[in-house]
Tab-separated table of N, CA and C and ligand atoms in Angstrom:
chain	number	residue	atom	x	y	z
A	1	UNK	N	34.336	14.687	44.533
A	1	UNK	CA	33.560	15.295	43.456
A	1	UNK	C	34.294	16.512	42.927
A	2	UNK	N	34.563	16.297	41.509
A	2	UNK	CA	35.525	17.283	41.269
A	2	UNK	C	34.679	17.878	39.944
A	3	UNK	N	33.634	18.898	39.840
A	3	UNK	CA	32.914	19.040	38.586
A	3	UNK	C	33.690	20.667	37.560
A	4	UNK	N	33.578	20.001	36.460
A	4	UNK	CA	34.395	20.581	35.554
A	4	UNK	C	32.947	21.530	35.111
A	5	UNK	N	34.238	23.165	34.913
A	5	UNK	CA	33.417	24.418	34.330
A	5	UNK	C	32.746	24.207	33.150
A	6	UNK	N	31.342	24.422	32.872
A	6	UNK	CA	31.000	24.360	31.686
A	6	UNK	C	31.478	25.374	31.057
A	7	UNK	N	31.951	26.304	30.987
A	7	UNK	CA	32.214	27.973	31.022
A	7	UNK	C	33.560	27.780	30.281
A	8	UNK	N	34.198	27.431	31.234
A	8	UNK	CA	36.218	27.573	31.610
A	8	UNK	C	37.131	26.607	31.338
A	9	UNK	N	35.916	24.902	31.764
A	9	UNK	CA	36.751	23.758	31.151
A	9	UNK	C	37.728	23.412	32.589
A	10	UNK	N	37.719	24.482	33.706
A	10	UNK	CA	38.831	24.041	34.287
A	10	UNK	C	37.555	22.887	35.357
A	11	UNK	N	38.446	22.249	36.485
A	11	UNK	CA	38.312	21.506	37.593
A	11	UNK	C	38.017	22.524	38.333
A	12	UNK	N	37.002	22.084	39.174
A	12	UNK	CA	37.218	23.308	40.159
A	12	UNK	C	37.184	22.137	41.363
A	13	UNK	N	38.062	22.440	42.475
A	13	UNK	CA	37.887	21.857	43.694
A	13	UNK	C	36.766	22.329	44.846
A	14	UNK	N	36.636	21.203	45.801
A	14	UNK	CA	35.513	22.064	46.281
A	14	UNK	C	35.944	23.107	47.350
A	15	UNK	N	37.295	23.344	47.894
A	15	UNK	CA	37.978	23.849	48.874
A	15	UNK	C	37.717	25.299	47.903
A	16	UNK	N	37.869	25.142	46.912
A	16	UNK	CA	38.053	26.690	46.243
A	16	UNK	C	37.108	27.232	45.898
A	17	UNK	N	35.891	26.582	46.134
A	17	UNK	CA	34.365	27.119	45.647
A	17	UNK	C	33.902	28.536	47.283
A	18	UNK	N	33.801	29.589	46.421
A	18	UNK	CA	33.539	30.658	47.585
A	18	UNK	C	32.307	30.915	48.014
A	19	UNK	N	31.497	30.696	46.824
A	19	UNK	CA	30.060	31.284	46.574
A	19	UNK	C	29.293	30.193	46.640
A	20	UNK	N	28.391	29.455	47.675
A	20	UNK	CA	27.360	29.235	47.113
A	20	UNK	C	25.980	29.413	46.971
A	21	UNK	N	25.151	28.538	46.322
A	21	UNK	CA	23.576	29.043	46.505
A	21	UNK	C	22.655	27.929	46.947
A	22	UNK	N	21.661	27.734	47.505
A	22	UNK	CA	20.814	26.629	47.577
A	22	UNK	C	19.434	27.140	47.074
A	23	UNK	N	19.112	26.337	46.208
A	23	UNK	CA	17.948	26.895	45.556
A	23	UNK	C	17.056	25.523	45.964
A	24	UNK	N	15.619	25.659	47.062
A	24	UNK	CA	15.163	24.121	46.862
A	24	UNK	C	15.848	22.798	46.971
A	25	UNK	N	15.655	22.294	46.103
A	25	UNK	CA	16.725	20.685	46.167
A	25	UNK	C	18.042	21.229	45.670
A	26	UNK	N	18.384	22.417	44.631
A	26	UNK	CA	18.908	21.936	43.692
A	26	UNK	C	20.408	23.223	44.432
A	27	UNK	N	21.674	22.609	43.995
A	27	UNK	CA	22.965	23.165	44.692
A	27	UNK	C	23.232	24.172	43.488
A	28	UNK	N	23.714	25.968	43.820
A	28	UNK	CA	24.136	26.092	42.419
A	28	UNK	C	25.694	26.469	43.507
A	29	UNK	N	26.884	26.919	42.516
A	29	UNK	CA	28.085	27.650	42.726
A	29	UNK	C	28.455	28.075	42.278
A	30	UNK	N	29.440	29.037	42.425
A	30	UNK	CA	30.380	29.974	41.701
A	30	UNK	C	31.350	29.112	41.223
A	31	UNK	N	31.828	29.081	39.561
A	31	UNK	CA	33.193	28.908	39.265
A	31	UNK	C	34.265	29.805	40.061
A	32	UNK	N	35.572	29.628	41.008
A	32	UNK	CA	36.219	30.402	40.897
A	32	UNK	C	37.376	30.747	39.737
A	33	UNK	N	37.220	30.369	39.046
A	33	UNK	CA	38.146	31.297	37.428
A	33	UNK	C	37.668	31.763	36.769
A	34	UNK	N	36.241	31.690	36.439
A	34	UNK	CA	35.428	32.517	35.701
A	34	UNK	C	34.438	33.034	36.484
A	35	UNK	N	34.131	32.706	37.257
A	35	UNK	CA	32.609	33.404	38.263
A	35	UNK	C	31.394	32.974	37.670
A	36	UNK	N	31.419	32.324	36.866
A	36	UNK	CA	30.010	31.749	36.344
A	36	UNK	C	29.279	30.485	37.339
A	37	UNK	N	28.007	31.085	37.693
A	37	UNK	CA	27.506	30.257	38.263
A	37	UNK	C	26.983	28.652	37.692
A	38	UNK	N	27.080	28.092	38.369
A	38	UNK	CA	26.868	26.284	37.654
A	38	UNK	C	25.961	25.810	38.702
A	39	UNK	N	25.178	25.427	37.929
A	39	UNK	CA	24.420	24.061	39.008
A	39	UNK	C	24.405	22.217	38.618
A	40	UNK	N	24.152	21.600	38.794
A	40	UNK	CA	23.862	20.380	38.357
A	40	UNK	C	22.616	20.218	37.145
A	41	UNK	N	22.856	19.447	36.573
A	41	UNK	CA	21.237	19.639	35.239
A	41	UNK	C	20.440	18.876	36.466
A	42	UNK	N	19.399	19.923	36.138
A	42	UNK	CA	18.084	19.673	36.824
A	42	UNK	C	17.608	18.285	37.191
A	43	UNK	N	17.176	17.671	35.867
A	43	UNK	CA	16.536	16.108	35.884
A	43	UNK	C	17.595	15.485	36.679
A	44	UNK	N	18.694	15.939	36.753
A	44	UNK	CA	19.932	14.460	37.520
A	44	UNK	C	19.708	14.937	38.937
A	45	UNK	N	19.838	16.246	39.507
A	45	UNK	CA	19.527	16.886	40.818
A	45	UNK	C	18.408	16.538	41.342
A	46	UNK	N	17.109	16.075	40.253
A	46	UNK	CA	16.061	15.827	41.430
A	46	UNK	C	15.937	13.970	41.488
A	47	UNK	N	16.798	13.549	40.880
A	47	UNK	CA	17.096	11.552	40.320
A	47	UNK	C	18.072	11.798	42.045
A	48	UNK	N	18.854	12.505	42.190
A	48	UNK	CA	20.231	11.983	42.968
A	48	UNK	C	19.215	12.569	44.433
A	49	UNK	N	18.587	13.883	44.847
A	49	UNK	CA	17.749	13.782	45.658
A	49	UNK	C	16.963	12.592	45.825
A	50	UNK	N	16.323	12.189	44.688
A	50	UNK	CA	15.312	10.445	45.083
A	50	UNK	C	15.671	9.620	45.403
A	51	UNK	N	17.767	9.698	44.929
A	51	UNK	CA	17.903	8.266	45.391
A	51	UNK	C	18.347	8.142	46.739
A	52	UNK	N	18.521	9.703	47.413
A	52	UNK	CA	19.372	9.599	49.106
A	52	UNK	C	17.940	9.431	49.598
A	53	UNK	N	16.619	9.844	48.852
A	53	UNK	CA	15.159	9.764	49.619
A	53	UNK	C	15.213	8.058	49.771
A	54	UNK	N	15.531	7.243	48.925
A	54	UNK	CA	14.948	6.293	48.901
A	54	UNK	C	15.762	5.650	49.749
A	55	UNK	N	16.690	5.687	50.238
A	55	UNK	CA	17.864	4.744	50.885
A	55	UNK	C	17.360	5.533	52.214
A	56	UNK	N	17.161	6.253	52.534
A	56	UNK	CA	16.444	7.182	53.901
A	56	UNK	C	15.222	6.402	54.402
A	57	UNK	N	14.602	6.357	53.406
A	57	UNK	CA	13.418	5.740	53.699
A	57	UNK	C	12.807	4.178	53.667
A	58	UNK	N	13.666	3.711	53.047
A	58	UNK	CA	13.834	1.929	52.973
A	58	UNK	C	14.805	1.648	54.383
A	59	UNK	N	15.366	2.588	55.000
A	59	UNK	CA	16.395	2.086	56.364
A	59	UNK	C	15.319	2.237	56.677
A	60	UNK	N	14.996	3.385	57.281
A	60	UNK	CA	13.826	3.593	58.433
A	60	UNK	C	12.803	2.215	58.398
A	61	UNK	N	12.148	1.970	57.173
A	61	UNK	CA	11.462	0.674	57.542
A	61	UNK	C	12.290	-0.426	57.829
A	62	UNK	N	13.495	-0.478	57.591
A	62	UNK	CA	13.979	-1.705	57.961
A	62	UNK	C	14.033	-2.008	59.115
A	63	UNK	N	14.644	-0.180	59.966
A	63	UNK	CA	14.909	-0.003	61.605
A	63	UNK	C	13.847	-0.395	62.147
A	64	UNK	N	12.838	-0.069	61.964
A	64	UNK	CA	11.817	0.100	62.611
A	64	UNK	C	10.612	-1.466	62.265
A	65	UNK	N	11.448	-2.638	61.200
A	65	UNK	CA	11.241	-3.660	60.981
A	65	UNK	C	9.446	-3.584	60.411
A	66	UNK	N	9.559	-2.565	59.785
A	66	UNK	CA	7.478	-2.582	59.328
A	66	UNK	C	7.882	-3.276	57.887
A	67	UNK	N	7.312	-3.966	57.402
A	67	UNK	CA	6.854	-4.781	56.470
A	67	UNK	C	8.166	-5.683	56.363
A	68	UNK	N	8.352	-6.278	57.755
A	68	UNK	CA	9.854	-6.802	57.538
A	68	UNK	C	10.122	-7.455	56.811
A	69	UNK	N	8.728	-8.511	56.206
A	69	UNK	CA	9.173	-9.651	55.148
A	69	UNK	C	9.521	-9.122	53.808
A	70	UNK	N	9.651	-7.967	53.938
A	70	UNK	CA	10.094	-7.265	52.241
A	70	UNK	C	11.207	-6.770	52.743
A	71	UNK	N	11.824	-6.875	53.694
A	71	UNK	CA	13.297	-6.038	54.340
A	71	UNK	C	14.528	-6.212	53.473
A	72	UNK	N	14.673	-7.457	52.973
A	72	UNK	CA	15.334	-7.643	51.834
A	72	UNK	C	15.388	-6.421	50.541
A	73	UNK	N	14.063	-6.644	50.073
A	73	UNK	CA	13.208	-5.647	48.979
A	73	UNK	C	14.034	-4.288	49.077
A	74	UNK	N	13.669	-3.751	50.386
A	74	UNK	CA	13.938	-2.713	50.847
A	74	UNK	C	15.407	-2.363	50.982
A	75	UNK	N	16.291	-3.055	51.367
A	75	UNK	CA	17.619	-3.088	51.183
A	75	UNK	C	18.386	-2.990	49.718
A	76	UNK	N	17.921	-3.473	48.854
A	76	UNK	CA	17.984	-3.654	47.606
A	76	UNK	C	17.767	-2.260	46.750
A	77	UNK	N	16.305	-1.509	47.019
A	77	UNK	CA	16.167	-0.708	46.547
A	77	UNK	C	16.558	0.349	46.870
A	78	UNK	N	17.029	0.481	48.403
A	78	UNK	CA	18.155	1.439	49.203
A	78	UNK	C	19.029	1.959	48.733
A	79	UNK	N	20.070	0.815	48.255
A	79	UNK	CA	21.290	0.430	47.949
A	79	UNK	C	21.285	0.637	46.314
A	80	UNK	N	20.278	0.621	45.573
A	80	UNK	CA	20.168	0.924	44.109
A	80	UNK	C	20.186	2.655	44.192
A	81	UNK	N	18.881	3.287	45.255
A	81	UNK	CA	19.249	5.003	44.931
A	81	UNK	C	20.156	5.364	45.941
A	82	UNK	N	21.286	4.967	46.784
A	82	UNK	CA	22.429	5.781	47.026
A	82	UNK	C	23.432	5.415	45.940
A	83	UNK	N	23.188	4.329	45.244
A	83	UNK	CA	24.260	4.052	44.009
A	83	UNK	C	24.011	5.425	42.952
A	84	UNK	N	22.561	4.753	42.727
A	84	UNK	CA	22.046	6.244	41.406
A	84	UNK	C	22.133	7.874	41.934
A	85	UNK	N	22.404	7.793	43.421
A	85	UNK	CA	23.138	8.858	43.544
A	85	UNK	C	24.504	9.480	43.914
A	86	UNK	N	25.466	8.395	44.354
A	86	UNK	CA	26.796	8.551	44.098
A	86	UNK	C	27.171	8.761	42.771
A	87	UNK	N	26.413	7.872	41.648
A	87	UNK	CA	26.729	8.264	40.005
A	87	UNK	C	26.375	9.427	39.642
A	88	UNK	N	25.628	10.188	40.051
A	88	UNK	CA	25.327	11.522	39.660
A	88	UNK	C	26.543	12.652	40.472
A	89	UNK	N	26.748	12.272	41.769
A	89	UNK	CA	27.696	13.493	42.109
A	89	UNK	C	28.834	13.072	41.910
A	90	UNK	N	29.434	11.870	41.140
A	90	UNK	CA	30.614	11.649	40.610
A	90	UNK	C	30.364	11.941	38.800
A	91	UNK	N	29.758	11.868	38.347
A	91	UNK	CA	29.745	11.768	36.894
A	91	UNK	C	28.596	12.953	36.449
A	92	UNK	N	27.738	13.432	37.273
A	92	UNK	CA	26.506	13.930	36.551
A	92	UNK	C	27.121	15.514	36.217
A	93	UNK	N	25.929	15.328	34.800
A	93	UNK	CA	26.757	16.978	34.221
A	93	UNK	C	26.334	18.200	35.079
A	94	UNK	N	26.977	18.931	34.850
A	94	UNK	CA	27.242	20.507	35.327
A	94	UNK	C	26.680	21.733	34.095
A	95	UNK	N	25.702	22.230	34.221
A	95	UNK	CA	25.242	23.147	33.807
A	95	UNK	C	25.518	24.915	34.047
A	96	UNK	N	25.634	25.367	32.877
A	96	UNK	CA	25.983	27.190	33.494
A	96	UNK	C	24.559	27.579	33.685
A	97	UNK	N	24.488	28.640	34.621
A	97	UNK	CA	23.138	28.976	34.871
A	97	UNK	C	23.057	30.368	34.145
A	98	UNK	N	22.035	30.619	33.223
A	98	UNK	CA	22.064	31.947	32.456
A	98	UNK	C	21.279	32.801	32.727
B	101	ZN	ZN1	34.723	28.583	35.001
């Protein structure tokens, strides 16, 4: 995950990020070339939280085999929000925080 400054335009790596913050769900950080703090846009931060919820919580029933005849179901819809959330921390925009 390499998210670009809204600010600066540059890449920032994550080895070079000094500062961060946890606010709730949502991650913010320091640019290091400009110091402007960035977080993820909101609506995608609480989509990419739902989708590690949902793949969390469709295993557990699977482990634990409760409504097994939907285990399929459950696999499916797992595997849809760790997707919809790998697409967000590879692609989702980056916001400056003001
Ligand atoms: Zn910057």
């Amino acid at each position: 995950m390499k998210p670009t400054c809204p600010s600066c335009q540059n890449k920032i790596n994550n080895r070079d990020i000094k500062n961060t913050n946890k606010k709730g769900m949502l991650f913010e950080f320091e640019c290091p070339y400009c110091q402007t703090w960035i977080h993820l846009n909101k609506t995608l931060g609480v989509l990419k939280t739902l989708g590690v919820s949902l793949l969390l919580i469709t295993s557990l029933l699977n482990i634990f085999s409760i409504k097994s005849k939907y285990s399929s179901i459950f696999s499916t819809v797992g595997f849809a929000g760790i997707f919809i959330a790998m697409l967000i921390t590879f692609f989702g925009k980056h916001e400056e925080i003001k």
